[in-house]
Amino acid sequence: MPAESGFLALLKNHIDLVSVPFSERGSRILLFRTADRASLYVKLAERLTFLNADIEAYLRRPPFIRDLCLLDEKGKALDFAITTYPHRLILSTAIGNFGVAFHDEHTLAIGLSADRRAGIGFIVDKGKGETLLNGGRVSSYRTLDYRCNTRLLLHAQSAVQGDWKVELTADSAQDGTITMRIGEVGTIDEHPAFSTAANRAARRWEDWFAKAPPVDERYRKTYYLAWWVMANNLLSPCGCLAHEGMVPSKTKYVGLWLWDSALHALAFRHIDSSLAQNQLRAMLAHQLPDGMLPDAIYDEGVVSEISHPIRARVTKPPILAWAAIKLYEQDKDEDFIREIYPALCRWNTWWFQQNLDTHTGLAQYSHPYSSGLDDNPLWDEGMPVVSPDLNTYLVLQMQALSRMAAILGLAGEAESWQVKSTAHAGKMITALWDEQKGYFNALHNGQPVPALTPFNLYPLWIAHMPAEIQAKLLSHLTNPKEFWGKYALPTVARSDARYEPATMWRGPVWANINYFFIQALSNIGENELAEILRQKTLDMIMAQEGIFEYYNAASGEPGKNAAPIFGWTAAVFIDLAIQASTSQ
């Protein structure tokens, strides 16, 4: 096996196989190491709601393949140590090295120890098997087809308490390989030797990393880890996924989420305009007849209503038009703007037709999850809530729609959107601005919600806010007793009684929220503050070996339940590292 170099060597052993699985661009196969013994297991990044209608049941589903062991010629399980790279695993045993690489998104190639009789054993969940020429097939809720490129010495199959056990050992060979394909149909079309599969995988990953714009040396390791996350978290089109799309996490969040997709697109725009655009297309493909965009999409369906903590329709914040303009500034693709403009107009209309608070003329959230801020104290008093963040997004969306209309030569529509945007900002001041507190209230049943969060400061993003309002918002933002400090910005003010630095949206730092405030500060000419917050964000992410969903606001450590290799944190790091490296 050749030594790795370049980008691949840079990311040696970043895949720990315990919390971070081995996977591949487009693939739904996740390979983990069993924590307490020398074996591996395979989970699938699929919800498979035909097995269980509960859309979160996949989080509790047992592995598709468990107890995947390496065997010596006598069929005895071997202990092993693992070295990981983006393109392959090296499993070192007493009889030599085994290897694992992806041949394609459905197929694993397992390289046997060279010139030694060896094999593998495994158990398939709820499977039933059959023997085929130099291999076999196990049928379950997915089909496993496996083949060996050298003569089998042992091939045993048996039922084990409703599951199916397979053991096989092969004759010695220089490039002995067992190929395992998992899918709806299990037929293997090609049987590449492990060395071939590993070399092809190395080229795929090297080509991917080579597309990324260069950044300063201090960002380089985390930067390329972030690009690994961006490819690793992609799923190929299947069912309701009309385009290749990126999931926030293949282990904890299987599906495409609406506002995550917008942020993922911002990173992809630096290397692949079409891939960036497809993150938005994938969501727009499922626009509902009334203009609503669903919260999330997965292979078998969409999520547009959730029953907890209350039953209501669920979407996510309206940032797709803002993201589309970011893409346009990079690629100048007028055809894409023309393609998506009507759908985004319908979505804007939906917010005001279906979510209007008639007392204020502002939009409201009907379900806490539509905010993306699931357990934030802004929802503690109940729903619906007229929130400053939502209405800021809508002001920015209408500004983006104005730009899109201008790009398309629709001068009248461009002017109309600008007028609506300005008027809406005025309504926010009238209904939500609290002169005494110096921030914008969120309202439930017409009464201020007693919580101070960065979302009360969101209108800072609106460039034409009066200077005296901007000054008071900045005073809160830069107050270390509230939001500023080494680990900024907490999602609840440190001075608020509801502040919990380790609890999801009740205190931890989220990279996407920091990104929005960096944008806001730049938008109003506070460039020095924007650069400081940018560096705080980069430093916080770089301080960890991985890239996480959120960070403890007191310690900077990853949240206890934070998903690893998290999508928008990787995307934000990429965009900010490029900004920091090009602004010198």
Coordinates of C-alpha atoms in Angstrom, one line a residue, residues 485-489 514-515 517-518 527-543 573 575-577 579-581:
G485 CA -16.0 37.8 25.1
K486 CA -13.6 35.0 24.2
Y487 CA -16.4 32.7 23.0
A488 CA -18.9 34.9 21.2
L489 CA -21.8 35.0 20.5
N514 CA -21.9 34.4 14.2
Y515 CA -21.7 34.4 10.4
F517 CA -23.6 38.9 12.6
I518 CA -20.3 39.2 10.8
N527 CA -15.5 46.3 9.6
E528 CA -13.2 46.1 12.6
L529 CA -15.8 44.5 14.8
A530 CA -16.7 42.1 11.9
E531 CA -13.0 41.1 11.6
I532 CA -12.8 40.5 15.4
L533 CA -15.9 38.3 15.5
R534 CA -14.6 36.5 12.4
Q535 CA -11.3 35.7 14.1
K536 CA -13.1 34.6 17.3
T537 CA -15.2 32.2 15.3
L538 CA -12.3 30.8 13.3
D539 CA -10.2 30.3 16.5
M540 CA -13.0 28.6 18.4
I541 CA -13.5 26.1 15.6
M542 CA -9.8 25.5 15.1
A543 CA -9.3 24.8 18.8
F573 CA -15.4 28.1 8.5
D575 CA -16.1 31.1 3.8
L576 CA -14.6 32.9 6.8
A577 CA -11.1 31.4 6.2
Q579 CA -12.3 36.0 3.7
A580 CA -9.6 36.2 6.3
S581 CA -6.9 35.0 3.8

